[in-house]
Tab-separated table of C-alpha atoms in Angstrom:
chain	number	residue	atom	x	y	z
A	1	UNK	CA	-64.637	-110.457	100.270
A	2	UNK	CA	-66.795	-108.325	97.708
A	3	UNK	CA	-66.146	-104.622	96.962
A	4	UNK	CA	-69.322	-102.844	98.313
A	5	UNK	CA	-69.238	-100.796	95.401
A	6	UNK	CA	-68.867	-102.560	91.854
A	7	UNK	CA	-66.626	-102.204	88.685
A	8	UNK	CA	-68.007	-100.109	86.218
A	9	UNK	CA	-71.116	-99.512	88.687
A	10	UNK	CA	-73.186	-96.047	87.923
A	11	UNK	CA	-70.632	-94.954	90.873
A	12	UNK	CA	-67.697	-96.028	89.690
A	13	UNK	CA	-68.565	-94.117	86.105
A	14	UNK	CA	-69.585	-91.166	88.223
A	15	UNK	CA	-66.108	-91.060	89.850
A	16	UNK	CA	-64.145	-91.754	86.737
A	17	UNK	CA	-65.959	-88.721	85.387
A	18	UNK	CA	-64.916	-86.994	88.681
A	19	UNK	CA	-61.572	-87.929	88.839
A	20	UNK	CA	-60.416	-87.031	85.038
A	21	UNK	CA	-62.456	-83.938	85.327
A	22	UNK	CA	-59.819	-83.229	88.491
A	23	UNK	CA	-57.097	-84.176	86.390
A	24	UNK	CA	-57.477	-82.610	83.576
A	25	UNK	CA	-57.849	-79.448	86.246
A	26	UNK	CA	-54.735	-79.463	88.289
A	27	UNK	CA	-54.488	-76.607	90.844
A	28	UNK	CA	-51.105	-76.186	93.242
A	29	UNK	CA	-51.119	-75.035	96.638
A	30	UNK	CA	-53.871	-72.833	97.766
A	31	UNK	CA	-55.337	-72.606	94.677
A	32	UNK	CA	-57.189	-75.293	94.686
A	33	UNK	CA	-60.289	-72.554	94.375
A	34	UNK	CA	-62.157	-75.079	91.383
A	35	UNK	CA	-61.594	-78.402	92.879
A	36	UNK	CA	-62.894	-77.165	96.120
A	37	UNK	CA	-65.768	-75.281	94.517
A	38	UNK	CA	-66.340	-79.212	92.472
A	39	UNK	CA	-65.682	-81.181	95.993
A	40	UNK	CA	-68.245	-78.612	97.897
A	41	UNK	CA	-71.142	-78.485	95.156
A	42	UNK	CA	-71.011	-82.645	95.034
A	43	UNK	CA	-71.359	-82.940	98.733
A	44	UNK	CA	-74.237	-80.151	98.835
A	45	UNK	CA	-75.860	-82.047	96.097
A	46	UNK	CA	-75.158	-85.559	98.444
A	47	UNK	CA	-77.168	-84.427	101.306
A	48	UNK	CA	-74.136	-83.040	103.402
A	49	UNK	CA	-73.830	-80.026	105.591
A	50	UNK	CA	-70.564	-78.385	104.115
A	51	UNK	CA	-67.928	-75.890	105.452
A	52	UNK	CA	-65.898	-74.037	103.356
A	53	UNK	CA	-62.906	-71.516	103.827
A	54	UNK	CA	-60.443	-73.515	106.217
A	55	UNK	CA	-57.328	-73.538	105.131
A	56	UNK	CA	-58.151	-70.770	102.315
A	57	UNK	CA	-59.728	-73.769	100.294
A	58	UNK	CA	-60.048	-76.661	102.603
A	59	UNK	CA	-63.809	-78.134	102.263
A	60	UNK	CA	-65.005	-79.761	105.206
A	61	UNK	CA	-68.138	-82.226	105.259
A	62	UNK	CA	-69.922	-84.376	107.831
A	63	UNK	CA	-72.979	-86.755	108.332
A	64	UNK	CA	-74.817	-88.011	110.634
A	65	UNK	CA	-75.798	-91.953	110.336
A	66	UNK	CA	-79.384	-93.548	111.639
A	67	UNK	CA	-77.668	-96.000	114.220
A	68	UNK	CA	-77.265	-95.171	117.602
A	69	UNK	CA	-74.304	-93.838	118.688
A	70	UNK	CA	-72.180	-90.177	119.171
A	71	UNK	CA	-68.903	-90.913	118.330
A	72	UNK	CA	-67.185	-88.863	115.350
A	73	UNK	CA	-64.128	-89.702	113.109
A	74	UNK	CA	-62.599	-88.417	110.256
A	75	UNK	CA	-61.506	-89.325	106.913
A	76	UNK	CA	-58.961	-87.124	104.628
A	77	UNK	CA	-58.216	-86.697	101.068
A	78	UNK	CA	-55.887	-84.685	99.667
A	79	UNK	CA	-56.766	-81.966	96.872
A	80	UNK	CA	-53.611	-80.503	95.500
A	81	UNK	CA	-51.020	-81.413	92.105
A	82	UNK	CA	-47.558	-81.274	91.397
A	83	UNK	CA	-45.581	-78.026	89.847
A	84	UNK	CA	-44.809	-80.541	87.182
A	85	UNK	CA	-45.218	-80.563	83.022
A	86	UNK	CA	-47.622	-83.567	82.050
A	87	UNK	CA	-46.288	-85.658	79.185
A	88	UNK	CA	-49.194	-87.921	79.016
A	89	UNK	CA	-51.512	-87.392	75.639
A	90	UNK	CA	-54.588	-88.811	76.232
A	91	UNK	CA	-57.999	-86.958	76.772
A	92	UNK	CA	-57.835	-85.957	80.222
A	93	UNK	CA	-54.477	-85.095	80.436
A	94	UNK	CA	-53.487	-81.484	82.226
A	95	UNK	CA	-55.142	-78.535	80.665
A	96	UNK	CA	-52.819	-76.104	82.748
A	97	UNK	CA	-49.373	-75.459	81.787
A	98	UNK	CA	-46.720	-77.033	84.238
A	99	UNK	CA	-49.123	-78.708	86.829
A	100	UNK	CA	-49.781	-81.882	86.849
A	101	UNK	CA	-52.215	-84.465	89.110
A	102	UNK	CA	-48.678	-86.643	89.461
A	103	UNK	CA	-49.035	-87.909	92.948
A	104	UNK	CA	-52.930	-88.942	92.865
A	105	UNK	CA	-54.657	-86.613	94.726
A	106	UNK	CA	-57.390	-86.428	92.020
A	107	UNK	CA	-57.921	-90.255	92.676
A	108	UNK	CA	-58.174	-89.666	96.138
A	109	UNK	CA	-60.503	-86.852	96.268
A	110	UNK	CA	-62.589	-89.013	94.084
A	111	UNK	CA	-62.731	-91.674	96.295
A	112	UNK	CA	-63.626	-89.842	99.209
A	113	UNK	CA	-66.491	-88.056	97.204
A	114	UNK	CA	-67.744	-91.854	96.381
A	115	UNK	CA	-67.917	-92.793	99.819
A	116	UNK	CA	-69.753	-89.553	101.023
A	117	UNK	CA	-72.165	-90.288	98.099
A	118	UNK	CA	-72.507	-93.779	98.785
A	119	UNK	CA	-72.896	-93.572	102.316
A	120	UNK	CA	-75.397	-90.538	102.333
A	121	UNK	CA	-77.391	-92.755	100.472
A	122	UNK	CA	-77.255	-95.884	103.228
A	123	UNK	CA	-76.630	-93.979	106.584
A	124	UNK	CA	-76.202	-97.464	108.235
A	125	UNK	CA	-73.209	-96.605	110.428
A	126	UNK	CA	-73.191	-94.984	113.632
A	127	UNK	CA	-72.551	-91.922	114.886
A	128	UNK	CA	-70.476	-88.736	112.383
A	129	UNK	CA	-68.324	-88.816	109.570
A	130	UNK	CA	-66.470	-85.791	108.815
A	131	UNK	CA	-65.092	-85.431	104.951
A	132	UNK	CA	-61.692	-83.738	105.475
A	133	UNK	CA	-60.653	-82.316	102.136
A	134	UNK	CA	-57.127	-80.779	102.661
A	135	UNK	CA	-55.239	-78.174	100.070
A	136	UNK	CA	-51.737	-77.960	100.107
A	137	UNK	CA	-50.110	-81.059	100.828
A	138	UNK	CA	-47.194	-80.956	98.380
A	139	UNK	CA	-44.980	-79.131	100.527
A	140	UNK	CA	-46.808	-76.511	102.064
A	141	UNK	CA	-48.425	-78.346	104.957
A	142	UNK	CA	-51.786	-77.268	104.497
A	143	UNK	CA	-52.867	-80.440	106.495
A	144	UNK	CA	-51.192	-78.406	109.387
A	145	UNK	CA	-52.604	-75.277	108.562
A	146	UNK	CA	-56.407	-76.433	108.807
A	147	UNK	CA	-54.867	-78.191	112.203
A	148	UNK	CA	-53.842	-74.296	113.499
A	149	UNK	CA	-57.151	-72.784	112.156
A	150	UNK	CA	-58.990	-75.047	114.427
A	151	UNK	CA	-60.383	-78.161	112.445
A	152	UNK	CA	-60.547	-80.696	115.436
A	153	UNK	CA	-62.524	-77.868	117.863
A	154	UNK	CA	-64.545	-77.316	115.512
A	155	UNK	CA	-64.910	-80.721	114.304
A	156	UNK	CA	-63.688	-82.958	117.485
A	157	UNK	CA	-63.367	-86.242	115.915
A	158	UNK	CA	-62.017	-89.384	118.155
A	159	UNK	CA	-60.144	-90.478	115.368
A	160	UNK	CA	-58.828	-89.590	111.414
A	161	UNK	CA	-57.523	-91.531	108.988
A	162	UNK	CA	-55.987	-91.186	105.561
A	163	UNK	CA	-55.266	-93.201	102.552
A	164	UNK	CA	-52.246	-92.765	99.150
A	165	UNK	CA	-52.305	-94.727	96.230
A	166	UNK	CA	-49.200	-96.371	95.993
A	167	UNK	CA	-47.355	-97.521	92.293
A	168	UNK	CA	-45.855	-101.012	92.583
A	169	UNK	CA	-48.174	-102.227	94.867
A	170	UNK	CA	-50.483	-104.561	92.950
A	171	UNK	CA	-54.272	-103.635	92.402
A	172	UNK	CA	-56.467	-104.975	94.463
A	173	UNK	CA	-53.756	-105.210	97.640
A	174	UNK	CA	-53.432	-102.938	100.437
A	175	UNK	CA	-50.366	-101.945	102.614
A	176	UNK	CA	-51.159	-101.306	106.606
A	177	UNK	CA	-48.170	-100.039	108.771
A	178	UNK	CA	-48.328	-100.307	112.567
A	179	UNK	CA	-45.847	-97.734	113.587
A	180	UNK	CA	-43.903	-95.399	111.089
A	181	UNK	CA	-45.397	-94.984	107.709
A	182	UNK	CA	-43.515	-91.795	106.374
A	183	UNK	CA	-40.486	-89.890	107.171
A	184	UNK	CA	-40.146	-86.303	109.133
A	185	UNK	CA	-38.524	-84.468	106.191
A	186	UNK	CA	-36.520	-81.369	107.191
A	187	UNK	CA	-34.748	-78.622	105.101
A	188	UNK	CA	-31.355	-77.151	105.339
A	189	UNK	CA	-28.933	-74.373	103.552
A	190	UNK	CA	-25.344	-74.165	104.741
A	191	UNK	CA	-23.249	-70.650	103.849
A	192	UNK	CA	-19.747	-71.431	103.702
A	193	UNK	CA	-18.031	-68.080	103.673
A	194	UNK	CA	-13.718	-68.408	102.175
A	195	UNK	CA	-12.067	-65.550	100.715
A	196	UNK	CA	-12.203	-65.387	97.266
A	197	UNK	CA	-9.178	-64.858	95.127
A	198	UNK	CA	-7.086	-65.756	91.465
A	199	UNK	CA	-7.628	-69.911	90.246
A	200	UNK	CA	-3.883	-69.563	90.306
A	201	UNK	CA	-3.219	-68.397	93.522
A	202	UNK	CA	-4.990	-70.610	95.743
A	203	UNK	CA	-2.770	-69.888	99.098
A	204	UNK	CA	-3.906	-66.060	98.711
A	205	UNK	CA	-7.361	-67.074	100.338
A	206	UNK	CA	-9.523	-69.570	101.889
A	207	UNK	CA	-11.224	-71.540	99.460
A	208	UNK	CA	-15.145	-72.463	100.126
A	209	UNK	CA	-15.196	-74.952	97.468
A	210	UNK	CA	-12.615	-77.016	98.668
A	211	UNK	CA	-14.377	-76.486	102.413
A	212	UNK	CA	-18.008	-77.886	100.789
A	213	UNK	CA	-16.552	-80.766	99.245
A	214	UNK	CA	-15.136	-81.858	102.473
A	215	UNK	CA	-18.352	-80.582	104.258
A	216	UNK	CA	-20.282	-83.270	101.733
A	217	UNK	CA	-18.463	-86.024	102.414
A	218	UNK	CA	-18.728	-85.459	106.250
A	219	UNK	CA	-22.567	-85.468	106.379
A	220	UNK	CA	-22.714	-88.167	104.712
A	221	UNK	CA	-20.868	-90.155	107.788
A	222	UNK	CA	-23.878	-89.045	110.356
A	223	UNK	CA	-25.843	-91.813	109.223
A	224	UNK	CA	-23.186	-94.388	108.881
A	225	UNK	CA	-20.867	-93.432	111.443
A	226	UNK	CA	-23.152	-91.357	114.543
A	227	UNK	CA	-26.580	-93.270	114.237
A	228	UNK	CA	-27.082	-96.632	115.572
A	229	UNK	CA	-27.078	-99.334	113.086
A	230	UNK	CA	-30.927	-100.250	114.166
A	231	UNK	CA	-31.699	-96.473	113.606
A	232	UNK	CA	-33.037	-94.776	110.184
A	233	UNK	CA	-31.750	-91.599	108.690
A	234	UNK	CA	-31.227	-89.761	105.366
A	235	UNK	CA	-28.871	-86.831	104.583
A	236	UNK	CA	-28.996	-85.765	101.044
A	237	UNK	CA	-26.938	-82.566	100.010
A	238	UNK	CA	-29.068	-82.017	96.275
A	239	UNK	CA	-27.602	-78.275	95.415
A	240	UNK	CA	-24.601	-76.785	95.695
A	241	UNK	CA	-23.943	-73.337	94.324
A	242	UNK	CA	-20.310	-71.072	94.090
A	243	UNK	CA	-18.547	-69.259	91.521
A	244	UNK	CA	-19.597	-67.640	88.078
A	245	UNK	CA	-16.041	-67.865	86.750
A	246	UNK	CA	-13.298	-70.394	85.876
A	247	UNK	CA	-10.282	-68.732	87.255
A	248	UNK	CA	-12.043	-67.180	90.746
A	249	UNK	CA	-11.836	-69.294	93.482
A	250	UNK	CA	-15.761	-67.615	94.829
A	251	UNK	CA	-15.717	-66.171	97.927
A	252	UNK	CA	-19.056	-68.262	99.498
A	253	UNK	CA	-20.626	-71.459	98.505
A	254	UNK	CA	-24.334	-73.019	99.471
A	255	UNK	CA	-25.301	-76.627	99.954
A	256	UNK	CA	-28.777	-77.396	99.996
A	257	UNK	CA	-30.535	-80.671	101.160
A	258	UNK	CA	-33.159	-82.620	102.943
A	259	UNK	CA	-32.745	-84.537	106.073
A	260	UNK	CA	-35.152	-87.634	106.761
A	261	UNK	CA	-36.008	-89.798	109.594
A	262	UNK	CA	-38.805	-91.552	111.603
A	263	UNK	CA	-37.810	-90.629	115.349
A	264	UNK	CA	-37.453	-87.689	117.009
A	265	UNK	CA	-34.389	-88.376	119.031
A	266	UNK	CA	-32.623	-89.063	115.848
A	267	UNK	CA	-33.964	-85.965	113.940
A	268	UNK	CA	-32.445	-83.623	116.864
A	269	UNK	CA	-29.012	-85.901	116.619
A	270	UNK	CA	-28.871	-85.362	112.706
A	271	UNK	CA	-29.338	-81.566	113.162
A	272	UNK	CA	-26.849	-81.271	116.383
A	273	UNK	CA	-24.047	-83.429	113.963
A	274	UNK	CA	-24.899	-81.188	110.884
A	275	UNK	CA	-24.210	-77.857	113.420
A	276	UNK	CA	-21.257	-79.341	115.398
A	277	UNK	CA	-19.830	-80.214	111.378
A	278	UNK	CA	-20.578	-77.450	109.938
A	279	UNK	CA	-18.917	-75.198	112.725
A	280	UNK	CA	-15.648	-77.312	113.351
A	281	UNK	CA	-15.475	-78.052	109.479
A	282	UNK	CA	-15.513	-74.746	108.440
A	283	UNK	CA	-13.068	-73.325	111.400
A	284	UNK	CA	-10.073	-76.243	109.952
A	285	UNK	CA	-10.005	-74.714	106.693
A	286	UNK	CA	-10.168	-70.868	108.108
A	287	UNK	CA	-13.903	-70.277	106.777
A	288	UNK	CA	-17.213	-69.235	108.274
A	289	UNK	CA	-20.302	-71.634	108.404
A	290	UNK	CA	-23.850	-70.985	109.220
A	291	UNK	CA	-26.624	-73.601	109.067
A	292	UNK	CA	-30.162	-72.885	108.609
A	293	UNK	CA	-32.071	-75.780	109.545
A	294	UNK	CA	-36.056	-75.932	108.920
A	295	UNK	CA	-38.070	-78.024	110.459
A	296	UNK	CA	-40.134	-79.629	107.822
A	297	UNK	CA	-43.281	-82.134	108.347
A	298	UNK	CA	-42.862	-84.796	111.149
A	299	UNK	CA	-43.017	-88.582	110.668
A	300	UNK	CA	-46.466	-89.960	110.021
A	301	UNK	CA	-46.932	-92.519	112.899
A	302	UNK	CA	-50.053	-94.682	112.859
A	303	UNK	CA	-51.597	-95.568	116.202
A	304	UNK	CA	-51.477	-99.162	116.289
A	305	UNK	CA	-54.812	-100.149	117.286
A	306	UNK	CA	-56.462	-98.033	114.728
A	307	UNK	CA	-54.056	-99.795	111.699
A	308	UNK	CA	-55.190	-103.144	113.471
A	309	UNK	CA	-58.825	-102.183	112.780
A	310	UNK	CA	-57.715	-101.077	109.597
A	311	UNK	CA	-55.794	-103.883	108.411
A	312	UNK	CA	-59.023	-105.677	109.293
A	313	UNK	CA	-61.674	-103.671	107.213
A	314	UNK	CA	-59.028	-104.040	104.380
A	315	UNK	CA	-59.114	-107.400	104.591
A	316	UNK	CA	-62.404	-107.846	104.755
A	317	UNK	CA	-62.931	-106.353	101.159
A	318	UNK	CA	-60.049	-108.226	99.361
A	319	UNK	CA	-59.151	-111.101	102.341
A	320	UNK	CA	-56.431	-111.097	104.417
A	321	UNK	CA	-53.630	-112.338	102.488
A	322	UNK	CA	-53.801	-109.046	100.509
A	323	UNK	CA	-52.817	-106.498	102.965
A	324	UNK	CA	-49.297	-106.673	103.329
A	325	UNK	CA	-48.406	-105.566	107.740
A	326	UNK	CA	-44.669	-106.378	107.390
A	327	UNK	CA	-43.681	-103.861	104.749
A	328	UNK	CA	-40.468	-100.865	105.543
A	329	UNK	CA	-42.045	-97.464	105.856
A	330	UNK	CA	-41.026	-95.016	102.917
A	331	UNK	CA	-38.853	-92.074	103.346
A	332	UNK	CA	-40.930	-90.024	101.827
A	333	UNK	CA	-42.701	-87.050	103.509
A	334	UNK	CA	-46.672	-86.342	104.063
A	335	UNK	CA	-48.270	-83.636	106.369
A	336	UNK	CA	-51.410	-85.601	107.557
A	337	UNK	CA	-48.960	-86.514	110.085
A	338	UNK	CA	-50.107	-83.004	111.719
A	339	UNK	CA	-53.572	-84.438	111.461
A	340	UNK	CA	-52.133	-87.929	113.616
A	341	UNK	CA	-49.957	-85.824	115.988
A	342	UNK	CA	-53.907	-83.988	117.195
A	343	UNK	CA	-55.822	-87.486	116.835
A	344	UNK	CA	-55.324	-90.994	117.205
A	345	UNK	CA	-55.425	-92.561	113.572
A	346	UNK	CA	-53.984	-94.607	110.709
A	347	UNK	CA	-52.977	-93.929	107.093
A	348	UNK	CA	-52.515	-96.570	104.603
A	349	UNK	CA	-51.600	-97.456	101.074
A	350	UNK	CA	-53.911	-99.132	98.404
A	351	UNK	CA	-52.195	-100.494	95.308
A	352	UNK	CA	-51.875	-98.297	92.031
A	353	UNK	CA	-50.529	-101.321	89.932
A	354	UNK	CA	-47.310	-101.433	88.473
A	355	UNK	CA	-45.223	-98.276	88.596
A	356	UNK	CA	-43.100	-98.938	85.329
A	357	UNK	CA	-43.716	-96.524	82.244
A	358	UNK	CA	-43.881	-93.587	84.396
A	359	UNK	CA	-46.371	-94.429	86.159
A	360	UNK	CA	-44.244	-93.890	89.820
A	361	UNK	CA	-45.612	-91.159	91.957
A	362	UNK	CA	-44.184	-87.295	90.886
A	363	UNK	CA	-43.403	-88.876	87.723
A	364	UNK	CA	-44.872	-86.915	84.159
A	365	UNK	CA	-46.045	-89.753	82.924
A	366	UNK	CA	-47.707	-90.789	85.831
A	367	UNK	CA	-51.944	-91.011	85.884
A	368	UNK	CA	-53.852	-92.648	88.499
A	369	UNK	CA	-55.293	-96.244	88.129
A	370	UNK	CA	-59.409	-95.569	87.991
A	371	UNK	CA	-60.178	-99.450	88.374
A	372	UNK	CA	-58.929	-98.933	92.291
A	373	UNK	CA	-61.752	-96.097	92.563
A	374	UNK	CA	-64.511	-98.125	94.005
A	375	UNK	CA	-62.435	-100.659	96.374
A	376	UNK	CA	-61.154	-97.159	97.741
A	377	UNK	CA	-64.585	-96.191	98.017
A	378	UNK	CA	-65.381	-99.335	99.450
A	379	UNK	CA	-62.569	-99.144	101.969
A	380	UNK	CA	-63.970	-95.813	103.394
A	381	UNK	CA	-67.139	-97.231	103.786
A	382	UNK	CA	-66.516	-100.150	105.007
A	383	UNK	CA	-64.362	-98.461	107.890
A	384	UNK	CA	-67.220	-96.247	108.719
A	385	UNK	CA	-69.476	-99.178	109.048
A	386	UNK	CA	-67.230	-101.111	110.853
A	387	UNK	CA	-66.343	-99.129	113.778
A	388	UNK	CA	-68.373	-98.868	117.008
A	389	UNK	CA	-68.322	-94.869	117.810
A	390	UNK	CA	-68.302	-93.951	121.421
A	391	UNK	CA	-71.521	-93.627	122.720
């Protein structure tokens, strides 16, 4: 149970360096055009044959180990930050105005790098690794967009697997689902169209307000009222916009929200409740409804035989009592689960430490824990030289 890769090793400095360098760089969606020109120059410099351009700035890396075998997997990082101010104030804290490394990303590109380094520098695994480093996660699903541009033809791994830093879960621990890991996370707007007219003379038109409030209160019964008790689901109404005036009822009124679940049968039910409410809702008070319901990114499911294996390599670096398999998926959102839709795979979560401070994910005081770097390193390459390629 020894990290392959040691505190404060010449690696572990070299990723520090790599990771605050990252941070103190953040780039958004897409624009990720310095940290991919960073990520591509370090694996050129490593020995690997790199592709750039998926994606728009999507780097793409593999190697070839001396063991005999053909089989070919993948591992992902993530490359993107947060449209969010940094209030941290030490040294490597966000040089760019209202972006912000807040989820990790510039941990887990680090890591990544470390194991490509590392390993290009052993080669005793089998068969290919390909280094997947994806833009765009934070909402605009590049994950699926290097997925559509064709990065499993061109790169036809058996398996891919992906790995987020997680605040509250100890250092040192890991967290291995066998099913559902993250939530499908869907968007909706809802028009309610009254008839405006005076504050004081309310029975002169159909007031939208008083139609949303009900509206609110009805999608919130979905959940507890039309979805089994064993099912999951979460319907969150987070805007709501009418009126510019204190004595005009408005004439229309949006609500805005997400919608979250982990199966599919549930996510149509949620959207077929939200229509059939909307329409009937609306119709009782004499008003017009529309709802315009986007699908967002779909559950991330892990294949269970791949978070067996693992749950196993995790264990092997920090022993078995330290990678929690019982744990309640989060309802957060994450688009490799476009990546596990194409290929069989697993994505886990190794602990950031203690989350109070600020230190929770998409928080502004938020900064990545460097002393995880090299047992995330050492994860990576422990997988690679654990698993027996097809041959």
């Amino acid at each position: 149970m020894t990290e392959l890769i040691a505190q404060e090793s010449e690696l572990h400095v070299l990723m520090r360096e790599w990771r605050r360098d990252l941070h103190a760089h953040p780039e958004t969606a897409f624009e990720e055009h310095r940290t991919a020109a960073k990520v591509a120059d370090l694996l050129q410099s490593f020995g690997l044959e790199v592709h750039t351009g998926l994606a728009e700035t999507g780097v793409v890396a593999t190697l070839t180990g001396k063991a005999a075998g053909k089989g070919m997997i993948g591992l992902r990082a993530d490359m993107d930050a947060l449209n969010l101010q940094e209030l941290n104030s030490f040294s490597h804290c966000s040089q760019h105005d209202g972006k912000m490394h807040g989820c990790g990303h510039d941990g887990h590109t680090a890591m990544l790098l470390g194991a490509a380094k590392y390993l290009a520098e052993h080669r005793d695994f089998a068969g290919t690794v390909v280094f997947i480093f994806q833009p765009a996660e934070e909402g605009k699903a590049g994950a699926r967009l290097m997925c559509e541009q064709g990065l499993f033809e061109q790169f036809p791994v058996d398996a891919v697997y992906g790995m987020h830093n997680w605040p509250g879960l100890n250092k040192g621990e890991f967290t291995v689902h066998h099913g559902p890991v993250m939530a499908a996370m869907d968007l909706f707007d809802i028009q309610i169209t009254g008839n405006g007219c005076h504050a004081g003379m309310p029975h002169m038109g159909v007031d939208p307000v008083v139609v949303a409030g009900q509206l609110i209160g009805a999608l919130q019964g979905i959940v507890s009222r039309n979805l089994s008790p064993l099912d999951s689901g979460v319907v969150s109404v987070t805007q709501m916009h009418g009126g510019d005036a204190h004595n005009i009822v408005p004439d229309s009124v949006t609500l805005s929200g997400t919608c979250r679940t982990f199966c599919e049968d549930v996510r149509a039910q949620i959207r077929q409740q939200m229509a059939n409410m909307v329409e009937n809702i609306c119709a009782a008070y004499g008003a017009t409804g529309t709802l315009d319901y986007r699908s967002g990114y779909p559950a991330t499911v892990n294949d269970p035989e791949h978070a067996a294996l693992c749950a196993d390599i995790a264990g092997s670096l920090v022993g078995k009592e330290k990678v929690h398999q019982s744990e309640p998926p989060s309802m957060g959102a994450e688009d490799f689960s476009f990546m596990l839709r194409e290929r069989p795979g697993a994505y886990i979560w190794i602990g950031n430490g203690s989350a109070e401070g600020g230190r929770g994910l998409h928080n502004p005081y938020y900064d990545f824990n460097d002393e995880i770097l090299p047992l995330g390193a050492s994860y990576w390459v422990s997988l690679v030289q654990g698993l027996q390629p097809a041959s």
